[in-house]
XYZ file of C-alpha atoms in Angstrom:
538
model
C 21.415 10.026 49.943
C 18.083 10.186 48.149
C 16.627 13.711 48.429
C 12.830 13.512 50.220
C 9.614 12.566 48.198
C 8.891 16.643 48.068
C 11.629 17.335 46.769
C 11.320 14.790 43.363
C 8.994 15.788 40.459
C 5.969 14.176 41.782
C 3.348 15.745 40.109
C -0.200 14.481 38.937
C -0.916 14.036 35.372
C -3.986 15.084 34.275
C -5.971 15.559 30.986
C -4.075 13.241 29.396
C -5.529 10.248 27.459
C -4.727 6.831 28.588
C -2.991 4.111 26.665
C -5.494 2.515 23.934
C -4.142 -0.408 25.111
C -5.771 -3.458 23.077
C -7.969 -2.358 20.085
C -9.840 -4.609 17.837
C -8.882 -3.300 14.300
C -11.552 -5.011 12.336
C -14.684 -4.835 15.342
C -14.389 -0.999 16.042
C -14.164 0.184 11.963
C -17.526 -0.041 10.229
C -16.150 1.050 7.022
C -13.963 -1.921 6.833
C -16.136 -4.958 7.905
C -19.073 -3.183 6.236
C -17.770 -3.155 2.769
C -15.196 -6.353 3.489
C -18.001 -8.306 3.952
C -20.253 -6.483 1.034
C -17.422 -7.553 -1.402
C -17.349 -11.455 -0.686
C -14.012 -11.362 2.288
C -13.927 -13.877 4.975
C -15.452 -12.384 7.611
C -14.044 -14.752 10.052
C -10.329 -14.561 9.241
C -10.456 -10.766 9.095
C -12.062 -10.967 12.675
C -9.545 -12.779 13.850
C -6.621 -10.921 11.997
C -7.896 -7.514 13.207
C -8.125 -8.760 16.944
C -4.330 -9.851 16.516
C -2.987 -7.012 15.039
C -4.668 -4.468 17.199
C -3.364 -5.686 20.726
C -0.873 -3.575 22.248
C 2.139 -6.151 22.128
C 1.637 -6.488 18.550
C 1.573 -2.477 17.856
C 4.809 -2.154 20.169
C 6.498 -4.829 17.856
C 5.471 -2.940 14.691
C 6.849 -0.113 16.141
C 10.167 -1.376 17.164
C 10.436 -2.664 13.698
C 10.464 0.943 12.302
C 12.535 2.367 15.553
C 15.724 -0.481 14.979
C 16.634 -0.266 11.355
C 17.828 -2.873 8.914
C 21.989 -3.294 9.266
C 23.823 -4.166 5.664
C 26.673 -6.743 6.575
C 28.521 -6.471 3.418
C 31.293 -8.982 4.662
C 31.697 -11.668 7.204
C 34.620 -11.679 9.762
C 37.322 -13.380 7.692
C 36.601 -10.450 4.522
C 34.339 -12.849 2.566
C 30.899 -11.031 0.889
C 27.574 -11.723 2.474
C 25.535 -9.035 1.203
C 23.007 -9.887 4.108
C 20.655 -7.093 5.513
C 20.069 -8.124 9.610
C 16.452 -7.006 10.549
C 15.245 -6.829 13.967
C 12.841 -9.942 15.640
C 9.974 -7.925 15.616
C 10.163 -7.394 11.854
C 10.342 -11.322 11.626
C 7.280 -11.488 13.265
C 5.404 -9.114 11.212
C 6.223 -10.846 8.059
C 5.276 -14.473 9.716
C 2.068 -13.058 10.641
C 1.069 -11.399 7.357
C 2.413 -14.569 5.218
C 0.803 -17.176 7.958
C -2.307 -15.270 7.487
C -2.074 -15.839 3.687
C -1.402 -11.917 2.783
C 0.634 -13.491 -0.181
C -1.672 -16.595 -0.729
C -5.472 -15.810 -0.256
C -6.265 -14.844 -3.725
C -4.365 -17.695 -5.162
C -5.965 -21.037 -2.729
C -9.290 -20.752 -4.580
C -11.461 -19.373 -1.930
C -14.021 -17.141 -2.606
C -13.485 -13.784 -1.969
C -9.401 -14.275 -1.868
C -8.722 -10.869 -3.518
C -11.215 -9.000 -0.779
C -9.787 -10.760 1.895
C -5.862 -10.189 0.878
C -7.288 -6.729 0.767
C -8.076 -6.091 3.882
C -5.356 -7.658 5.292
C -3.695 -4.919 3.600
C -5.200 -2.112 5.182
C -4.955 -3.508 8.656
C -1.158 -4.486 7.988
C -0.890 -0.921 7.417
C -2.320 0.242 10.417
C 0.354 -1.339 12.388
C 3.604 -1.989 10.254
C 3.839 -0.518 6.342
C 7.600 -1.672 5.885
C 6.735 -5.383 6.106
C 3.467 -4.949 4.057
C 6.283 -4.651 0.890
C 7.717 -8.173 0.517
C 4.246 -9.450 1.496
C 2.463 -7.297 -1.538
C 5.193 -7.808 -4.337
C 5.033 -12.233 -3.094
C 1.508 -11.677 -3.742
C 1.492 -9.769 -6.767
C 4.409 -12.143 -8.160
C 2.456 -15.459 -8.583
C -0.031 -14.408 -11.458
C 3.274 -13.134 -13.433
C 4.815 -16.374 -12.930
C 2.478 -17.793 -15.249
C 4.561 -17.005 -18.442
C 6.778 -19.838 -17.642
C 5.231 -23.258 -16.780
C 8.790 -24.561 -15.120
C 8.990 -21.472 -12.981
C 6.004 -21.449 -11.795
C 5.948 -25.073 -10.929
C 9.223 -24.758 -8.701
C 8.249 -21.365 -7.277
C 4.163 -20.883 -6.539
C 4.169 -23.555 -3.715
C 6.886 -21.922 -1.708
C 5.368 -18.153 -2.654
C 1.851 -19.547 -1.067
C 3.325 -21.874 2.049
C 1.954 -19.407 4.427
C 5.093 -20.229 6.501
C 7.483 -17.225 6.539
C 11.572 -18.451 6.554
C 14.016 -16.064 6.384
C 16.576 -19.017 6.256
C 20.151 -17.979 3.962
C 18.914 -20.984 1.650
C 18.395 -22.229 -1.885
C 14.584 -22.191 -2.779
C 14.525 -26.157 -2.617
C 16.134 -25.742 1.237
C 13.135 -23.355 2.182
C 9.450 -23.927 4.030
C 8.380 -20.770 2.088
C 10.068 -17.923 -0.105
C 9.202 -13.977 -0.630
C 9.976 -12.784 -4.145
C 10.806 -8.926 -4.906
C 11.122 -6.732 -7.560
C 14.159 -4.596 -9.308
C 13.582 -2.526 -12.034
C 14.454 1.054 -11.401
C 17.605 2.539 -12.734
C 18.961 5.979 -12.154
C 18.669 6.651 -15.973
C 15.201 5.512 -16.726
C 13.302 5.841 -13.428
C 9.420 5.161 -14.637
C 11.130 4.459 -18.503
C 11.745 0.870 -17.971
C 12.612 0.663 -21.846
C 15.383 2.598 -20.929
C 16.818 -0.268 -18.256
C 20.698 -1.170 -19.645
C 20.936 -4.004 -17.730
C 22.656 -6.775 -20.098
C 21.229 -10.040 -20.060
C 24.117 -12.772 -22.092
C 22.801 -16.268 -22.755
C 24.550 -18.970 -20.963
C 23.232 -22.416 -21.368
C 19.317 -22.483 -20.874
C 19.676 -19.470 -18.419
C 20.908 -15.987 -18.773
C 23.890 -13.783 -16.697
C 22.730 -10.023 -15.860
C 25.311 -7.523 -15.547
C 24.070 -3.831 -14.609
C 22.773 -1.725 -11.752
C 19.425 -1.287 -10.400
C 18.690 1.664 -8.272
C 15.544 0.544 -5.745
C 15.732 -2.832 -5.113
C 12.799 -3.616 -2.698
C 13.463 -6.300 -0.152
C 16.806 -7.733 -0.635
C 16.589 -10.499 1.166
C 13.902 -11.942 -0.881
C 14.013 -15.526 -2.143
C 14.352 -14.059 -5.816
C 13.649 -11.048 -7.899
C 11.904 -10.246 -10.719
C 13.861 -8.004 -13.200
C 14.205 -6.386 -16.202
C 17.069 -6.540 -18.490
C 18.103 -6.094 -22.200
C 18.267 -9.799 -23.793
C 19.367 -10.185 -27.430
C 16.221 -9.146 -28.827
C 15.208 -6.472 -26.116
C 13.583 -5.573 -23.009
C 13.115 -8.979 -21.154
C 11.580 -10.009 -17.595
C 14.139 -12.568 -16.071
C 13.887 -14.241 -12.482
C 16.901 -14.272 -10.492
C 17.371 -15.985 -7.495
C 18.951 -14.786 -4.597
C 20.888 -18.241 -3.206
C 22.060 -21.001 -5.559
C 22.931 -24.507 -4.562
C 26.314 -24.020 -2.640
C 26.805 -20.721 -3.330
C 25.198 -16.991 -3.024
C 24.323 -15.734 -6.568
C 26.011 -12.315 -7.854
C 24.187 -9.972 -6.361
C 26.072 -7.258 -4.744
C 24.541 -5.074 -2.204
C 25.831 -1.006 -2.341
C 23.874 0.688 0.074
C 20.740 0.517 1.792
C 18.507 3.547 0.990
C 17.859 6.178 3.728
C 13.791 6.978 3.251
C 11.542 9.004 4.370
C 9.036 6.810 5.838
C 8.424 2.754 5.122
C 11.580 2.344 7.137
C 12.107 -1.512 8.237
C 11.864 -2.300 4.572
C 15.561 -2.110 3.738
C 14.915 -0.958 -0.011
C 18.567 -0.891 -1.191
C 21.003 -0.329 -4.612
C 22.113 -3.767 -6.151
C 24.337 -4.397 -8.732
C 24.278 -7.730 -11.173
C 28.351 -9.063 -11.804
C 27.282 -11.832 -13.640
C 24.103 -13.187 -11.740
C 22.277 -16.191 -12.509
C 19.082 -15.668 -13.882
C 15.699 -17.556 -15.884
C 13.584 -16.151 -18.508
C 10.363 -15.070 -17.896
C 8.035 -14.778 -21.216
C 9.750 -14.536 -24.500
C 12.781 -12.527 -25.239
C 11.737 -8.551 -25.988
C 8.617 -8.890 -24.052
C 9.488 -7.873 -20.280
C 7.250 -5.173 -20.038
C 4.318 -7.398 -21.162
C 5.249 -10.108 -18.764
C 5.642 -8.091 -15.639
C 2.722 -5.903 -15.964
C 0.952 -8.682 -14.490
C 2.492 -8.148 -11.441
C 2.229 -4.333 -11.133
C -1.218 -4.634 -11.784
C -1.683 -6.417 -8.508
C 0.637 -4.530 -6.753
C -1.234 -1.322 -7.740
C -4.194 -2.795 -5.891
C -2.100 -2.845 -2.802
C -0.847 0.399 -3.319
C -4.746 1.847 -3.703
C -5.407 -0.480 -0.042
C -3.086 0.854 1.577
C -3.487 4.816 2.105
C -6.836 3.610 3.317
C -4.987 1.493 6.287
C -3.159 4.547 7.078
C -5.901 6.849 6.881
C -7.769 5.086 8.971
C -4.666 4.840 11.781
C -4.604 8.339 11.688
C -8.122 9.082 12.448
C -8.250 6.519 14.888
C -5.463 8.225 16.808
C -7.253 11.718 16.703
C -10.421 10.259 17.920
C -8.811 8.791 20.981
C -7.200 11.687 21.783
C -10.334 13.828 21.254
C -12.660 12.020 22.896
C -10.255 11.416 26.531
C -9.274 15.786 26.338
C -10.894 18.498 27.570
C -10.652 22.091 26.510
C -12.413 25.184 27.286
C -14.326 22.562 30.041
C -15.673 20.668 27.134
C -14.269 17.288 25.664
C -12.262 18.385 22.380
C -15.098 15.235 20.941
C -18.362 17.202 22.076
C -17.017 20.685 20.208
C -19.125 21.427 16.943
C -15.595 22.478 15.318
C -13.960 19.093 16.368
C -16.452 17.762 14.795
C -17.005 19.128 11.652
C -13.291 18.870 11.101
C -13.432 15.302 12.195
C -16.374 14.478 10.135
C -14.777 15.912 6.972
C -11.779 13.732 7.062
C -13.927 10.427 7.783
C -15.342 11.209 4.514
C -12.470 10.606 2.182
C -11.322 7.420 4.488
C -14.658 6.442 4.145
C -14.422 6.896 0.127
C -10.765 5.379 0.302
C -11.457 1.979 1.570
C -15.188 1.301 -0.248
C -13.301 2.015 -3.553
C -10.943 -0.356 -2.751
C -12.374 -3.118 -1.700
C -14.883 -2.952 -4.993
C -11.623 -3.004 -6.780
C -10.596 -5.737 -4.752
C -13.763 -7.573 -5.864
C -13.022 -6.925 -9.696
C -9.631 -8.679 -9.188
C -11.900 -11.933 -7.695
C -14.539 -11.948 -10.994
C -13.779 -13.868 -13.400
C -16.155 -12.239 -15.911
C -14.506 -9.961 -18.627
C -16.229 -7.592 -17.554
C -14.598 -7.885 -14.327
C -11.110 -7.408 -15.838
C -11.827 -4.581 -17.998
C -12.955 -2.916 -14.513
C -10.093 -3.647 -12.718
C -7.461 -2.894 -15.196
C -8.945 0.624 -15.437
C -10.554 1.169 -11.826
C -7.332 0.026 -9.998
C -5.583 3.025 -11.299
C -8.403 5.444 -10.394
C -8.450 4.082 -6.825
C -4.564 4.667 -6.383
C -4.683 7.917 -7.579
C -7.308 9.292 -5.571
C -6.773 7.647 -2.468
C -2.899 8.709 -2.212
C -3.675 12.338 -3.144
C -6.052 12.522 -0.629
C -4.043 10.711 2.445
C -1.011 12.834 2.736
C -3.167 15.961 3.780
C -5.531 13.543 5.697
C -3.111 12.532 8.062
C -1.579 16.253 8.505
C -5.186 17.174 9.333
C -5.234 14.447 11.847
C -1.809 15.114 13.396
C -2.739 18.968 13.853
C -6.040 17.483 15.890
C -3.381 15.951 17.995
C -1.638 19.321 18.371
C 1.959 19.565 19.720
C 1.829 16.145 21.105
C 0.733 14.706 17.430
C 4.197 15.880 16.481
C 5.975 13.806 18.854
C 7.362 10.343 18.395
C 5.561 8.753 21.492
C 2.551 8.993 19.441
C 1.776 7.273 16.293
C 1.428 10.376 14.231
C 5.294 11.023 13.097
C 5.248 7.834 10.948
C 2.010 7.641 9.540
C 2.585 11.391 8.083
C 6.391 10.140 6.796
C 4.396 6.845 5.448
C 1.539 9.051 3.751
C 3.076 9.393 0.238
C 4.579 6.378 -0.049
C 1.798 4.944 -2.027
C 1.231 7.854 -4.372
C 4.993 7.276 -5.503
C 5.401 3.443 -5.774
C 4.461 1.491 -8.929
C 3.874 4.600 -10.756
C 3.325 8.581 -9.552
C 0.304 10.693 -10.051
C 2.031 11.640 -13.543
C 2.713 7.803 -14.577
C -0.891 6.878 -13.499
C -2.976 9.551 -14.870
C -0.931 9.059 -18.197
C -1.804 5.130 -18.115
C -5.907 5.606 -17.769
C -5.702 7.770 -20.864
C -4.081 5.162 -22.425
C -6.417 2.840 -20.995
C -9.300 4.852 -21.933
C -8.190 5.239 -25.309
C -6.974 2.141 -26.204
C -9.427 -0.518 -23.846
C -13.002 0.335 -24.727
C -13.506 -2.717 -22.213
C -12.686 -0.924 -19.285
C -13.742 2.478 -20.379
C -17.629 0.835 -20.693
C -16.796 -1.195 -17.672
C -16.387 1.870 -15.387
C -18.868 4.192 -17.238
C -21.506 0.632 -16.112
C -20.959 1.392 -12.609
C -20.989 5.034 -12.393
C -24.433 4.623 -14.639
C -25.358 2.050 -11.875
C -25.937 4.577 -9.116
C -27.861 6.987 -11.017
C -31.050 8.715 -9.616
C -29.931 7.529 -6.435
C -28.932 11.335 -5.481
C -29.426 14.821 -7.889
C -25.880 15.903 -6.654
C -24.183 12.773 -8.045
C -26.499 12.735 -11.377
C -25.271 16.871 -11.883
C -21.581 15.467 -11.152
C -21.765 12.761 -13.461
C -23.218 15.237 -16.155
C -20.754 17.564 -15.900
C -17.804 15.041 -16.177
C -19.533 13.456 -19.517
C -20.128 17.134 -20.723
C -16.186 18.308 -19.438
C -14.804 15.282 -21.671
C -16.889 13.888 -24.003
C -13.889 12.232 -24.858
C -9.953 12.287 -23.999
C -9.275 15.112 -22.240
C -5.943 16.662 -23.488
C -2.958 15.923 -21.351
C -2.571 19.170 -19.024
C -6.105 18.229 -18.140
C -5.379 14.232 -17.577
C -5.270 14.952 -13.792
C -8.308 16.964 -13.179
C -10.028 14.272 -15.308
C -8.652 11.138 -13.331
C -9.531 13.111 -9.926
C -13.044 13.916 -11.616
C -13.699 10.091 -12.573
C -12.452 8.557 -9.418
C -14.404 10.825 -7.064
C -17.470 9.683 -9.164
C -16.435 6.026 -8.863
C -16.361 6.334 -5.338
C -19.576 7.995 -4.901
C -20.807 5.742 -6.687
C -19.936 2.723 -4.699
C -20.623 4.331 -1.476
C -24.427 5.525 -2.930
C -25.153 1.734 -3.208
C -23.086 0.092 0.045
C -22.634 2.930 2.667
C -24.844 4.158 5.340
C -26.623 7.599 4.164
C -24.898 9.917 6.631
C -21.877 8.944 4.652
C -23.205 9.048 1.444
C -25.074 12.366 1.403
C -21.862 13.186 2.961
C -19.938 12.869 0.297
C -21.984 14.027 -2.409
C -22.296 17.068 -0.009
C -18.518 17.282 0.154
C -16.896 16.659 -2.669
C -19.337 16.655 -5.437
C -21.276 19.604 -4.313
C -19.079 21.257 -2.195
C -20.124 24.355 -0.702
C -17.488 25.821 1.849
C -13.803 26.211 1.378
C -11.050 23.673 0.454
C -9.579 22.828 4.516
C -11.164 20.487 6.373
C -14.137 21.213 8.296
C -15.408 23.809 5.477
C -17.939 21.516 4.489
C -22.081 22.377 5.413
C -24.830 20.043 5.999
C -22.718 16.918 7.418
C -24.267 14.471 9.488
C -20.898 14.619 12.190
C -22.446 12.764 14.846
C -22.738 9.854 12.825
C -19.968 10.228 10.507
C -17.545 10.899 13.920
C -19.313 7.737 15.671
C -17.620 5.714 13.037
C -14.766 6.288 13.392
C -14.648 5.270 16.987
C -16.225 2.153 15.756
């Protein structure tokens, strides 16, 4: 017998915020279609994308993605290997959104604005489901490498920019479209490529690898690219994953157990004899697959952006629907100021960006030399700075931002992601001395933009003056991260001096060139909150 209705827990539920239910991702953030626009991206598609990918269904699936993890099926029933990862639906339907979209193909159909566009598509991927946004990036960043052999490239860039995802067990010449990943990590060299012992032993015209690799991302990719020691050294092969008739030898060990970016099923692989084709000339693998970790670092300086912007959009919602002390938590001048603060380096975080973006779409040299150098700068910054962003953002939240029913829990595990992939603070700081020393190019390249905002605000000239004085050349290596973090704050005031509203701006001249006030958020004077909070409501 059911007890009676006063006897259940009946009781009413107040001060709570409601569901956000449907939210436009690319009509309620400023920041994004501001400088998305600005940089030459297709205002349309983004408009559409951002209206997709911000509906409630489509949030749910990116969450159920992360909740119901990747299974490794090493073996089928009757003992026989498969080394198959099973994902769930809704991670299917992330990646045939992104790749239908054109995440992977944009910059390579010859559109204007392709690299802007991909871009953004980026950041609002992000926003809803990071694990997916890997075998979409490294597809993307995979088809300018291709170019060091004509054959591959001819058999592989039309199924790499189909736009039609198919996760179809198949040879390439069996699929609608393919997803190519990346293995080159192994436990002895880590960042030290040249220290990969991989074996690569002629066969024919192609190659077999035999060796270990310690992250592979996305094993279920189409094909990898991969670095191995050829007769005559360090050599970028591609391997793919199914041959006609039979499954190439690649052996799954384990799938990794992360931290964060958890429907990706990043995973241990060994070679016994795989298949494989040359990429560039024996001895020059590092050469030939820079290409692609140049465009991956692009994603990687996109995407703490995305996720900074998810977090702050969380905290606003919940600020602006609950009330303490009888006053909305949005109307307090605290709330605010903390609020305000944080909006500042999200701000910072997607403008650089997407001016980086718009290097990778010039075709100038000019436009190179940028890129190469700014890329770096971007990805630095912007993953230093999201990590404590999102903390910031959770404690708005407070107890509830620490719960999984809210979005909080994996944007902080997804935070540092970024900063570690395709090269840690270390790695990167290291690589824009060498940059600096070595590519005049870029160094003038960068030093033309920061110059290009001058007089436009004393704080930023006094910044800028101090930097040149600091280092009037290479700083010495201890110092190579105060200098990147010097140079890429500039860079980013720069671009927002000359493409951002002047509350944020002055903002950030206020707050992080001139900063007077402590190092938390909120310790910043003079801010403009009203406006700079507005925005982030959209």
């Amino acid at each position: 017998m059911l007890p009676a209705r006063s006897q259940l827990s009946d009781h009413e539920v107040m001060n709570q915020p409601p569901g956000r239910g449907d939210a436009d991702l690319w009509a309620s953030d400023p920041a994004l279609s501001g400088m998305a626009v600005a940089m030459g991206g297709d205002a349309g598609l983004l408009a559409a994308r951002g209206a997709a990918l911000g509906t409630a269904a489509m949030r749910a699936a990116g969450r159920e993605a992360m909740r119901v993890l990747p299974e490794l099926r090493l073996f089928d029933a009757g003992g026989r290997r498969l080394d198959e990862v099973i994902f769930h639906p809704a991670y299917h339907r992330m990646m045939a959104e992104g790749l239908g979209a054109g995440y992977a193909a944009l910059p390579w159909e010859g559109a204007p604005g392709g690299h802007v566009s991909h871009a953004a598509l980026v950041y609002l991927h992000n926003q809803v489901e990071p694990g997916s946004c890997c075998p979409m990036t490294m597809t993307y960043a995979a088809v300018p490498a291709l170019a060091a052999s004509e054959a591959l490239a001819a058999e592989w860039r039309p199924k790499l920019m189909a736009r039609d995802y198919d996760p179809a067990v198949a040879p390439l010449a069996q699929k609608r479209g393919a997803t190519l990943g990346m293995a080159m990590t192994e436990k002895q060299g880590g960042s030290d490529v040249r220290a990969n012992a991989t074996r690569a032993v002629p066969e024919g015209g192609a190659y077999r690898l035999y060796g270990h690799k310690w992250f592979c991302s996305a094993p279920m990719s189409d094909g990898f690219l991969t670095l191995a020691q050829a007769p005559e050294g360090l050599t970028c092969f591609l391997v793919p994953r199914w041959l006609e008739g039979a499954r190439n030898a690649i052996a799954l060990q384990r799938l990794k157990d992360k931290l964060g970016n958890r429907a990706n099923a990043s995973s241990e692989i060994e070679y016994h004899g795989a298949l494989a084709y040359r990429l560039g000339d024996e001895g020059q693998g590092v050469r030939t697959i820079i290409e692609m970790v140049h465009h991956t670092r692009l994603d990687t300086a996109v995407a703490p952006a995305g996720l900074m912007r998810a977090a702050l959009a969380e905290a606003h919602h919940w600020v602006a629907h609950r009330s303490a002390f009888q006053r909305r938590l949005i109307d307090q001048p605290l709330m605010q100021a903390v609020l305000a603060d944080l909006a500042l380096d999200w701000e910072a975080a997607t403008a650089l960006a997407l001016r980086v973006a718009q290097a990778f779409d010039g075709s100038a040299p000019e436009d190179r030399a940028f890129a190469r150098l700014a890329v770096a700068l971007a990805k630095f910054l912007s993953n230093k700075i999201c990590p404590p962003l999102v903390a910031e953002a959770m404690e708005v939240m407070g107890g509830m931002g620490y719960v999984e029913d809210t979005a909080m829990p994996w944007l902080y595990r997804e935070a540092p992601l970024n900063g570690i992939w395709e090269g840690s603070g270390n790695v990167i700081c290291l690589d824009i001395l060498r940059t600096v020393a070595r590519e005049p190019a870029a160094a003038e390249a960068v030093m033309a933009e920061l110059l290009a905002a001058k007089g436009a605000d004393r704080r930023y000239d006094a910044a800028l003056k101090a930097h040149l004085g600091r280092w009037p050349g290479l700083p010495p290596e201890p110092e190579a991260r105060w200098f990147a973090e010097s140079l890429a704050t500039l860079l980013a005031a720069s671009v927002l001096l000359r493409h951002a509203p002047g509350a944020v701006s002055d903002g950030y001249c206020a707050g992080r060139l001139a900063r007077e006030g402590g190092r938390v958020a909120g310790s910043v004077k003079g801010l403009d909150t009203a406006a700079l909070v507005a925005r982030i409501g959209g």
